[in-house]
PDB file of C-alpha atoms in Angstrom:
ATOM      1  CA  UNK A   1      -1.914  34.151  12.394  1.00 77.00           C
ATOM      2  CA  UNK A   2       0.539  31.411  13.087  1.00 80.00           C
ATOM      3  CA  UNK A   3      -2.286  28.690  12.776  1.00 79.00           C
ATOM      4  CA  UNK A   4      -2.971  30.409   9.139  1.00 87.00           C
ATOM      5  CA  UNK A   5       0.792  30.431   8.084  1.00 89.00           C
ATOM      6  CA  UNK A   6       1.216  26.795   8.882  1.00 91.00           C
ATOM      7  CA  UNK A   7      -2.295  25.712   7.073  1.00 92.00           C
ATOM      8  CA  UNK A   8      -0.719  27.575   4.001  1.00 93.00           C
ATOM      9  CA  UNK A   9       2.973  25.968   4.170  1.00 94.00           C
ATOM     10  CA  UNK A  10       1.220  22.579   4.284  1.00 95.00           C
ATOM     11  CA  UNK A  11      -1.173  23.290   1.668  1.00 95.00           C
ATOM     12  CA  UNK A  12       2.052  24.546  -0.596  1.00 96.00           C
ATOM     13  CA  UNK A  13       3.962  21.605   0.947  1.00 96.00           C
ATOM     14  CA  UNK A  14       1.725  19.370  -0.577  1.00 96.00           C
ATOM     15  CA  UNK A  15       1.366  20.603  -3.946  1.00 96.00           C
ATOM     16  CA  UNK A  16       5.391  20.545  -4.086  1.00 96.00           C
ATOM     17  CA  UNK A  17       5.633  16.895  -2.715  1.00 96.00           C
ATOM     18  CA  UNK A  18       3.194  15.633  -5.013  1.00 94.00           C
ATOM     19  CA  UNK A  19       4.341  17.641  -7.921  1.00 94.00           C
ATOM     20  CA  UNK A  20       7.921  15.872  -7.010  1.00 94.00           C
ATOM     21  CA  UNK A  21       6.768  12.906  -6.986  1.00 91.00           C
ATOM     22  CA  UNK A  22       5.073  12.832 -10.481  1.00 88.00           C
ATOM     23  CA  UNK A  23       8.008  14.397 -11.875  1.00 90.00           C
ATOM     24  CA  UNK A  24      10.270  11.650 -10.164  1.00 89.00           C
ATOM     25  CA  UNK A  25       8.470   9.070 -11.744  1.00 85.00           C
ATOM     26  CA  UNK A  26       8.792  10.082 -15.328  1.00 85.00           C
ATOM     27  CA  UNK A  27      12.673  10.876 -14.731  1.00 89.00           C
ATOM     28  CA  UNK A  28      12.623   7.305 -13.898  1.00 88.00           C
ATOM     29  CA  UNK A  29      10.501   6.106 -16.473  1.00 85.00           C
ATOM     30  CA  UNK A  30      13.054   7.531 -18.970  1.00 87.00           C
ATOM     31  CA  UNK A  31      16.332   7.677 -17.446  1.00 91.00           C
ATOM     32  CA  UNK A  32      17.407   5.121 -14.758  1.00 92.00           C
ATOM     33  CA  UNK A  33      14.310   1.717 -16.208  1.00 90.00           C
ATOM     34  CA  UNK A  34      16.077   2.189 -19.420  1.00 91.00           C
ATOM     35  CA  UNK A  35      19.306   1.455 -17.774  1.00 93.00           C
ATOM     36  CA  UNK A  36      18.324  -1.075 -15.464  1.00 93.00           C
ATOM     37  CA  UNK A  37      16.983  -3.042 -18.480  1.00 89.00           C
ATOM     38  CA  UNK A  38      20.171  -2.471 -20.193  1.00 92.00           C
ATOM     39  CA  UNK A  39      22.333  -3.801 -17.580  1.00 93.00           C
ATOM     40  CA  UNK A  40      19.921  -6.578 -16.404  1.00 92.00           C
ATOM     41  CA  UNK A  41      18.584  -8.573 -19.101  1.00 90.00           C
ATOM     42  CA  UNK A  42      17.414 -11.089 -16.689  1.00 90.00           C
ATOM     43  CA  UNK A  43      13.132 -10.095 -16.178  1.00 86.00           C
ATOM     44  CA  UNK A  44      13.263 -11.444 -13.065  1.00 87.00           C
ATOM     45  CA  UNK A  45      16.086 -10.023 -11.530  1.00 91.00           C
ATOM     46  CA  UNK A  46      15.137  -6.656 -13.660  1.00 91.00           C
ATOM     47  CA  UNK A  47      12.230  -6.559 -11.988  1.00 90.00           C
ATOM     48  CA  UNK A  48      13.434  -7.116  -7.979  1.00 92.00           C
ATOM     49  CA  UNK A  49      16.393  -4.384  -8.745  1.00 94.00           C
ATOM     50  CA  UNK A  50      13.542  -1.924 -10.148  1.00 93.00           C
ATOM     51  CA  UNK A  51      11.324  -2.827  -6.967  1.00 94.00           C
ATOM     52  CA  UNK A  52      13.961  -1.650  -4.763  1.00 95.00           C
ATOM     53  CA  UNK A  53      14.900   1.610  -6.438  1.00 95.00           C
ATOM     54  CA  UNK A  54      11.076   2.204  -6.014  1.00 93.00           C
ATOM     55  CA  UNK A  55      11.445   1.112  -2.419  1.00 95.00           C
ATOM     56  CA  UNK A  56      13.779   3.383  -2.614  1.00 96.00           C
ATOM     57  CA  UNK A  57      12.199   6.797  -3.642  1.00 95.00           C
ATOM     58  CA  UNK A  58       9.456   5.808  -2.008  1.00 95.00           C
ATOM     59  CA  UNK A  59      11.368   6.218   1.099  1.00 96.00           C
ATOM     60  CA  UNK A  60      12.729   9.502   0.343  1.00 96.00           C
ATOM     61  CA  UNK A  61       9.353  10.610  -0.532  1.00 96.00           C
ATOM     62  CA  UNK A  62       7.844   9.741   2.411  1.00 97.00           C
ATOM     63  CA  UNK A  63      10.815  11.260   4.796  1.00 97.00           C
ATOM     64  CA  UNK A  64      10.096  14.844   2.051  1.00 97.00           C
ATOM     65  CA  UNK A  65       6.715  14.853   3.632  1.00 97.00           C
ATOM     66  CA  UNK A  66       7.424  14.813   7.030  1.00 97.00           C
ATOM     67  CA  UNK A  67      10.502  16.996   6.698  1.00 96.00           C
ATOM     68  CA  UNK A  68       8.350  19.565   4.971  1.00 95.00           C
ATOM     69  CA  UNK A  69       5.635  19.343   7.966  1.00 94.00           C
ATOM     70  CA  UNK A  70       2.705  18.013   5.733  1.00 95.00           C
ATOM     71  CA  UNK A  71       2.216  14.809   7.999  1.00 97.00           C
ATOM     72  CA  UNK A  72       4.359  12.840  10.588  1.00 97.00           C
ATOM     73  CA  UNK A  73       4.249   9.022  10.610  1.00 97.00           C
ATOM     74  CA  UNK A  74       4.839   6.021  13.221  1.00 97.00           C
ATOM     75  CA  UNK A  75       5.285   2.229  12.579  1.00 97.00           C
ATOM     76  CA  UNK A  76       4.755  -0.235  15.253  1.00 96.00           C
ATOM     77  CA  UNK A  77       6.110  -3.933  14.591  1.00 95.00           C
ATOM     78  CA  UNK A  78       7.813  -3.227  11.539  1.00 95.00           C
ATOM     79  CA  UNK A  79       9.463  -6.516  12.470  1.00 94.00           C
ATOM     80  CA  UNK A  80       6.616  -8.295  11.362  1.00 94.00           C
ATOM     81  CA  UNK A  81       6.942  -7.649   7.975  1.00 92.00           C
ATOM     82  CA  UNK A  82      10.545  -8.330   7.723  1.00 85.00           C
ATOM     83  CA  UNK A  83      10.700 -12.053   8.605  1.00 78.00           C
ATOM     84  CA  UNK A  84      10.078 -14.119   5.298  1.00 77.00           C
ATOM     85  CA  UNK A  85       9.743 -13.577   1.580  1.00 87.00           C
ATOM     86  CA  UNK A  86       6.275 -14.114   0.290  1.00 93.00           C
ATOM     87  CA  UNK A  87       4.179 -12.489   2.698  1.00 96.00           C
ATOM     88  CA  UNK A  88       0.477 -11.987   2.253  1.00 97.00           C
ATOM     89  CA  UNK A  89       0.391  -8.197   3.645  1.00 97.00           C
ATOM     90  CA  UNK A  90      -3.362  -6.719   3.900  1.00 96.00           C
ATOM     91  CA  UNK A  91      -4.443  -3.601   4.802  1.00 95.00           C
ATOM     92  CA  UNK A  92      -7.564  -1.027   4.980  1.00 92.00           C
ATOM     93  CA  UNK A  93      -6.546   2.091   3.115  1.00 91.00           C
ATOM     94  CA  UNK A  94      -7.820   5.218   4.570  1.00 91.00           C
ATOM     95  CA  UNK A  95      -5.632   7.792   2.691  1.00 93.00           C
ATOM     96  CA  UNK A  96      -4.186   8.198  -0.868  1.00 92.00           C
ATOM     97  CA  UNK A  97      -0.409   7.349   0.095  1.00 95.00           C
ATOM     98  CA  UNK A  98      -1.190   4.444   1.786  1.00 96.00           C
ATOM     99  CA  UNK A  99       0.921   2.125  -0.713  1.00 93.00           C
ATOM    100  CA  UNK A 100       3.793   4.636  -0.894  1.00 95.00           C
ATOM    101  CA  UNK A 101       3.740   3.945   2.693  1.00 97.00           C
ATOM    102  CA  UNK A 102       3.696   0.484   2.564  1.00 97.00           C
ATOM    103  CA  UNK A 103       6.172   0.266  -0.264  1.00 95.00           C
ATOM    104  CA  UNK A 104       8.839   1.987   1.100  1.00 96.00           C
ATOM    105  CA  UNK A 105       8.640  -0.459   4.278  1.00 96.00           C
ATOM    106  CA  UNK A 106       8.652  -3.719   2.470  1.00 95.00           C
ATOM    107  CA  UNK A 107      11.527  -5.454   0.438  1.00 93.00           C
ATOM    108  CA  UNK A 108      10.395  -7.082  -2.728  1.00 94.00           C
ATOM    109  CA  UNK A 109       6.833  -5.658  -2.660  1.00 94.00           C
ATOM    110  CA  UNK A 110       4.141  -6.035  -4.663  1.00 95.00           C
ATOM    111  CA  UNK A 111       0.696  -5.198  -5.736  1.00 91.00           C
ATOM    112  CA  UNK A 112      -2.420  -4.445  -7.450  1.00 88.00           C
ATOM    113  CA  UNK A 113      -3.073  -1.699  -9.421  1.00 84.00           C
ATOM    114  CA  UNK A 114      -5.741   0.073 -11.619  1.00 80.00           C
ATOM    115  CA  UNK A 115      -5.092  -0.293 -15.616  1.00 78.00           C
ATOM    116  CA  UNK A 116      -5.645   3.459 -16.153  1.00 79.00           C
ATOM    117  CA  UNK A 117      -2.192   3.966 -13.586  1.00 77.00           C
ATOM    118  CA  UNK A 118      -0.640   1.724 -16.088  1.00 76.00           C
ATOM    119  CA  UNK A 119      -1.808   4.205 -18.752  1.00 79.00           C
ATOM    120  CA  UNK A 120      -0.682   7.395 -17.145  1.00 78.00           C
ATOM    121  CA  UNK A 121       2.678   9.010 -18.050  1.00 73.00           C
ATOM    122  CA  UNK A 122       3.394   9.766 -14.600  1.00 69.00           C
ATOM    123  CA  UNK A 123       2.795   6.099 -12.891  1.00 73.00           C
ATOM    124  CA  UNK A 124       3.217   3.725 -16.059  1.00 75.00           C
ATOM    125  CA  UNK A 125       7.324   3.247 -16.205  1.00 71.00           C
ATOM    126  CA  UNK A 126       7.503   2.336 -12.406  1.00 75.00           C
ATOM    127  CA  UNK A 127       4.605   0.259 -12.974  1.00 81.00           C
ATOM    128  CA  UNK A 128       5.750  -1.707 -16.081  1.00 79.00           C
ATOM    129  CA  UNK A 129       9.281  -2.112 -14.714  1.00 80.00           C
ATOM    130  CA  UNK A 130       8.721  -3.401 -11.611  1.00 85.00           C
ATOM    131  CA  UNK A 131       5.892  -6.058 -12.906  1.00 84.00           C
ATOM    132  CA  UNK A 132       3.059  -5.166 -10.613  1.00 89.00           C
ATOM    133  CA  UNK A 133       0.075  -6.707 -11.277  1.00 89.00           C
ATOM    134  CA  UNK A 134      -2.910  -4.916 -13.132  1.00 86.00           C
ATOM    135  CA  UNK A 135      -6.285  -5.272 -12.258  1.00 81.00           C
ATOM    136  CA  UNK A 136      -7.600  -6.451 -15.859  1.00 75.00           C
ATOM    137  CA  UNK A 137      -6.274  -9.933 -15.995  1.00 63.00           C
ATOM    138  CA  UNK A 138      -9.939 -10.636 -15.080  1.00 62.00           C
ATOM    139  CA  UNK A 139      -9.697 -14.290 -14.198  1.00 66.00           C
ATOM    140  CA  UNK A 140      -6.175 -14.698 -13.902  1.00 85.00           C
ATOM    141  CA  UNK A 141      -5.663 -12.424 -11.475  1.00 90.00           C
ATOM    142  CA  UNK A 142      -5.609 -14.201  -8.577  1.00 92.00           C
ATOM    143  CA  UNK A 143      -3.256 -16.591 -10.081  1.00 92.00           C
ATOM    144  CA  UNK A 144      -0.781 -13.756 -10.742  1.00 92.00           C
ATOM    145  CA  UNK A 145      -1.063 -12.789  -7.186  1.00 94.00           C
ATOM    146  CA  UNK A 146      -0.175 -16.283  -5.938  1.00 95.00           C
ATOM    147  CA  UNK A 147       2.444 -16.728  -8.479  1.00 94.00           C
ATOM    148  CA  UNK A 148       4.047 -13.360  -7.277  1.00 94.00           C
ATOM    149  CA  UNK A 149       4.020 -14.859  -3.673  1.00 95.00           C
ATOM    150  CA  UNK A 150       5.553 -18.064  -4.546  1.00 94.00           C
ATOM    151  CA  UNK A 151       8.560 -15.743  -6.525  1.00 93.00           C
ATOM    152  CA  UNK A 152       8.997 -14.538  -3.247  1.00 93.00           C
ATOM    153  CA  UNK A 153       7.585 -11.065  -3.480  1.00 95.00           C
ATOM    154  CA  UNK A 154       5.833  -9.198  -0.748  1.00 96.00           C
ATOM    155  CA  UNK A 155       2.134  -9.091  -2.276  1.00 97.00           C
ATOM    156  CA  UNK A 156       0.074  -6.067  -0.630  1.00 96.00           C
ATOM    157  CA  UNK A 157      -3.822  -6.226  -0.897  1.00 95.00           C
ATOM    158  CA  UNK A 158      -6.400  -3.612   0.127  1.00 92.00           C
ATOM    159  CA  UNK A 159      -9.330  -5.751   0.129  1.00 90.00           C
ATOM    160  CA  UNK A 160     -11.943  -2.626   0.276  1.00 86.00           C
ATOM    161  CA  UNK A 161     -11.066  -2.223  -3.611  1.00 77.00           C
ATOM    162  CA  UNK A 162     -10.521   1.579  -2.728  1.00 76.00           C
ATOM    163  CA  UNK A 163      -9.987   4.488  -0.004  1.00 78.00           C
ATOM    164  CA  UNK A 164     -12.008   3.756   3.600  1.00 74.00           C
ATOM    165  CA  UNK A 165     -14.705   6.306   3.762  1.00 71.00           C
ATOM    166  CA  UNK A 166     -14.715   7.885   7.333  1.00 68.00           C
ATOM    167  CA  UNK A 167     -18.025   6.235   8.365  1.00 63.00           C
ATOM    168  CA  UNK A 168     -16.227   2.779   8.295  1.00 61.00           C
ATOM    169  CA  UNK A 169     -14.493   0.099   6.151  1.00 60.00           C
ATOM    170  CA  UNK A 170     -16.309  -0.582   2.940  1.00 65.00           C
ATOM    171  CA  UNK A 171     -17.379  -4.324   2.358  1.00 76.00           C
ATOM    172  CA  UNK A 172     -14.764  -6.502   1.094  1.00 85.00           C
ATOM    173  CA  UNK A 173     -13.919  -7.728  -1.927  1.00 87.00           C
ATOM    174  CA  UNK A 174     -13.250 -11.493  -1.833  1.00 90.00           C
ATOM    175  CA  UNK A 175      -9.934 -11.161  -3.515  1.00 90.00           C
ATOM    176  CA  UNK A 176      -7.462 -11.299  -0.344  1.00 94.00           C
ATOM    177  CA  UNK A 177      -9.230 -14.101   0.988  1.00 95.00           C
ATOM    178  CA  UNK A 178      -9.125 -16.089  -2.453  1.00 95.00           C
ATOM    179  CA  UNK A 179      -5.537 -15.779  -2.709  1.00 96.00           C
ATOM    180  CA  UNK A 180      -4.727 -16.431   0.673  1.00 97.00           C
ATOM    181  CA  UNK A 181      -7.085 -19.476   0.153  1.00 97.00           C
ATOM    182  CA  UNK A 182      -5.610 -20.508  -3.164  1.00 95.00           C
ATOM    183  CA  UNK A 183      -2.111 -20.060  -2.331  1.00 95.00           C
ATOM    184  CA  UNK A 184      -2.309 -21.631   1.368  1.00 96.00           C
ATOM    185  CA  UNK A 185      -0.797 -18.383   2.541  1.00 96.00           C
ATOM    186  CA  UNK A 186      -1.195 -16.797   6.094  1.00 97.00           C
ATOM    187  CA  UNK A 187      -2.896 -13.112   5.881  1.00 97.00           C
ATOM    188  CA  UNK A 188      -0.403 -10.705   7.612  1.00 97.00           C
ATOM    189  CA  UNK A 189      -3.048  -7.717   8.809  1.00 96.00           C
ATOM    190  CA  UNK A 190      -1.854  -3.949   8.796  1.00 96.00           C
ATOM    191  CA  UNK A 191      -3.968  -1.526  10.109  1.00 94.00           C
ATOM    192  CA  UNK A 192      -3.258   2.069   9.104  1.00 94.00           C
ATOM    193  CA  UNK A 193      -4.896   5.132  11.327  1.00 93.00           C
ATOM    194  CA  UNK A 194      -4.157   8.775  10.605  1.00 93.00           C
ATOM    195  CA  UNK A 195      -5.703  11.857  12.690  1.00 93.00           C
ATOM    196  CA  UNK A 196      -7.294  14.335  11.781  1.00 95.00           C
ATOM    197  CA  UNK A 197      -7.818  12.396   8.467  1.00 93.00           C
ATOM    198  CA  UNK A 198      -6.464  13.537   5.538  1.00 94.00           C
ATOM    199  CA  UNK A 199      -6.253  12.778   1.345  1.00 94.00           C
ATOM    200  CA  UNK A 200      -8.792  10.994   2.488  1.00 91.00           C
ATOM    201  CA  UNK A 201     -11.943   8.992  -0.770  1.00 85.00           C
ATOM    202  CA  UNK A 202     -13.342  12.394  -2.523  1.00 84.00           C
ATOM    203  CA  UNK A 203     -11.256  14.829  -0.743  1.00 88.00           C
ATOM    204  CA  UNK A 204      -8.644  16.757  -3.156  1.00 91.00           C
ATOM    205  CA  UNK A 205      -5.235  17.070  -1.573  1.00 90.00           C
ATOM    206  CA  UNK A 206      -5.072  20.671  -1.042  1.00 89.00           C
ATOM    207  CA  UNK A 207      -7.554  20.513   1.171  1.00 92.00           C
ATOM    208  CA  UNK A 208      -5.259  20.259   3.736  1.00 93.00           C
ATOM    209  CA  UNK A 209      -6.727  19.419   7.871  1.00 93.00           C
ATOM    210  CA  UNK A 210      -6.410  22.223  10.346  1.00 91.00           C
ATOM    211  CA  UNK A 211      -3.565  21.202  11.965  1.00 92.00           C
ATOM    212  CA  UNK A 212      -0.856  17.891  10.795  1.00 94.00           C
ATOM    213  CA  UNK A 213      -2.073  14.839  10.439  1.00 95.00           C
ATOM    214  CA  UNK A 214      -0.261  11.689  12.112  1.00 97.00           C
ATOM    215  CA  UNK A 215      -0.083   8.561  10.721  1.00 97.00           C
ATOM    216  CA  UNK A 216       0.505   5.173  12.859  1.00 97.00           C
ATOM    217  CA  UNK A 217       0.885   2.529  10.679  1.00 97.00           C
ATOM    218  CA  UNK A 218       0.551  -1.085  13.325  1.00 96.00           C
ATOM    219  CA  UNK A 219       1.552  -4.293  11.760  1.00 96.00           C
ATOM    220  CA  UNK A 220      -0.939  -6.915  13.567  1.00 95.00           C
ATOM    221  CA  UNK A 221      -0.064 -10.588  14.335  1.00 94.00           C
ATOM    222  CA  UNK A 222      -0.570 -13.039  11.193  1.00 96.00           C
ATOM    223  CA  UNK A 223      -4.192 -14.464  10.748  1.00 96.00           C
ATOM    224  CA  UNK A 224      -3.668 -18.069   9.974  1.00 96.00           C
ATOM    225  CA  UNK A 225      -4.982 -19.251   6.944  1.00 97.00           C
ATOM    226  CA  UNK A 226      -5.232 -23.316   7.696  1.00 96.00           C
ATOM    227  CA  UNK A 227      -8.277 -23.459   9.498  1.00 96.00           C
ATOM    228  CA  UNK A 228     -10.038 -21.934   7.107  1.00 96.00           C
ATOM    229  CA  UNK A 229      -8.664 -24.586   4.906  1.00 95.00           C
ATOM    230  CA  UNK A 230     -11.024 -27.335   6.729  1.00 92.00           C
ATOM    231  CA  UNK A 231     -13.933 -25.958   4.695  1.00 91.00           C
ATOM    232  CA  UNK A 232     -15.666 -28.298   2.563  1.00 88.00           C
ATOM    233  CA  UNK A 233     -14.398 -25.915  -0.605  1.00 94.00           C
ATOM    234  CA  UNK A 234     -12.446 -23.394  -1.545  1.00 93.00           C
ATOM    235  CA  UNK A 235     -15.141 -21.506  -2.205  1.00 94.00           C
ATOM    236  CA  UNK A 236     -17.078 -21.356   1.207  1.00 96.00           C
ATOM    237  CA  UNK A 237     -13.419 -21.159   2.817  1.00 96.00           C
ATOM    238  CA  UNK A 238     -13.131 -17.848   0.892  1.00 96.00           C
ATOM    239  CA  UNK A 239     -16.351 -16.869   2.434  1.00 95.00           C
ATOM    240  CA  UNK A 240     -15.575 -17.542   5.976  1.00 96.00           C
ATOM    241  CA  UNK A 241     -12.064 -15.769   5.130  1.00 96.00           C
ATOM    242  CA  UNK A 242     -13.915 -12.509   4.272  1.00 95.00           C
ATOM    243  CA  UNK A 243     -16.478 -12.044   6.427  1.00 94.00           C
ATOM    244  CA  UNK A 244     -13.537 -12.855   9.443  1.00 94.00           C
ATOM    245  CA  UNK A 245     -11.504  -9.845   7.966  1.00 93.00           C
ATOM    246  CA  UNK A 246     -14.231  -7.382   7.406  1.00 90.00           C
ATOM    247  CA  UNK A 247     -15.260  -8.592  11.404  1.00 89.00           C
ATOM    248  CA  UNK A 248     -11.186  -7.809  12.160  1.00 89.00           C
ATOM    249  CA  UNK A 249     -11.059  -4.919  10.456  1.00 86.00           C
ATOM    250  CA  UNK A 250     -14.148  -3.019  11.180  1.00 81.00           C
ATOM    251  CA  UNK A 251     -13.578  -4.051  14.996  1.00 68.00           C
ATOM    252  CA  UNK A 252     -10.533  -2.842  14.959  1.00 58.00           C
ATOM    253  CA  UNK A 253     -11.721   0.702  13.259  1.00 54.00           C
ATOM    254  CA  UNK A 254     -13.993   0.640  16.307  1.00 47.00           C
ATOM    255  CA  UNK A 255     -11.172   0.367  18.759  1.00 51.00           C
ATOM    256  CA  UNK A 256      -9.180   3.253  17.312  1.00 49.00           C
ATOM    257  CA  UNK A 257     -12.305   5.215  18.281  1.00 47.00           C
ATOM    258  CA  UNK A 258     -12.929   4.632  21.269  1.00 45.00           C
TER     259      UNK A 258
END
């Protein structure tokens, strides 16, 4: 019976944290943006004060969900991602809130994100405001993410292009690589675990695992970009990149299992 009750407060604990958090972004969207761009008619300063109000409620989103029971969450070498502007932070994603996560961690963060988020009522003001990057630029988009770097913003990639499935990492896109590549950048590697899995690709969020899932959230020592570099091109330099993270990342999946 106990077992039961809990499943149901964390089903219900969901739906409210979720619901709070749409509802939080359109009270942002159209009352505190509208200020910020008010008082700050600067874009580039607008848009580091609206990253850290999102940092912001990020962090009191994520500190709702483990307050209310629906997960708990540990970070190892958050030190890592705290010791220079213009980090290259990449990451496999195995839940939905893996960016909220990240988000809340990282000062002057940054990243990728679908054109239909920048659509929806819910997601579009924090979007817009802060200047994260769409996914439509088509070819410019890599040169937006370097660009962002080079401003000094925290850019976060999850080079599987969407959720891990729970047989294994997907195959990468070559997008991380290209702009670490491009921009001469090192790759900072996160690895994010969470057990029993949950919000996991294709499964809705009420459906809840039997008992509360942890997240650990490890920030890895920095894969070094130069000698990648000695390639003949930039091209086949992206190529080695990639297939050495999908080799880190999928080896590391395998240690977690074991």
């Amino acid at each position: 019976m106990r077992d039961r009750l809990d499943h149901l407060w964390r089903i219900v604990g969901t739906g409210v944290c979720f619901s709070t958090f749409g509802i939080g972004g359109v009270i942002l969207r159209v009352a505190v943006f509208p200020l910020v761009r008010l008082f700050t008619p600067d874009p580039e300063k607008r848009a580091v004060r609206v990253k850290a109000i999102i940092r912001g409620t990020f962090r009191v989103f994520v500190d709702m969900m483990c307050r209310v029971g629906v997960l708990s969450l540990e970070v190892r070498g958050l030190h890592k991602l705290q010791r220079r502007e213009g980090q290259l932070i990449v990451a496999n994603h195995p839940s939905l809130v893996d960016v909220v996560f990240l988000v809340s961690l990282i000062e002057r963060a940054d990243c990728i994100v679908k054109a239909s988020l920048a659509r929806n009522p819910f997601t579009r003001g924090p979007i817009v405001a802060a200047g994260f990057i769409c996914n439509d630029t088509g070819s410019g988009l890599v040169d937006d993410c370097v660009a962002s770097l080079r401003r000094g913003n925290n850019l976060i990639i999850f080079p599987e292009g969407s959720r891990t499935p729970l047989a294994g990492v997907l195959p990468l896109q070559r997008g991380a690589a290209n702009i670490a590549v491009r921009g001469e950048v090192d790759i900072t590697p996160v690895r994010i675990r969470c057990h029993p899995p949950m919000l996991t690709k294709g499964t809705p969020w009420y459906c809840v695992p039997p008992r509360r899932g942890h997240f650990v959230i490890e920030v890895c020592d920095d894969i070094p970009v130069a000698p990648f570099l000695e390639a003949r091109s930039a091209a086949i330099a992206t190529r080695q990149l990639t297939a050495h993270l999908t080799d880190y990342f999928s080896l590391e999946i395998c240690r977690a299992a074991t």
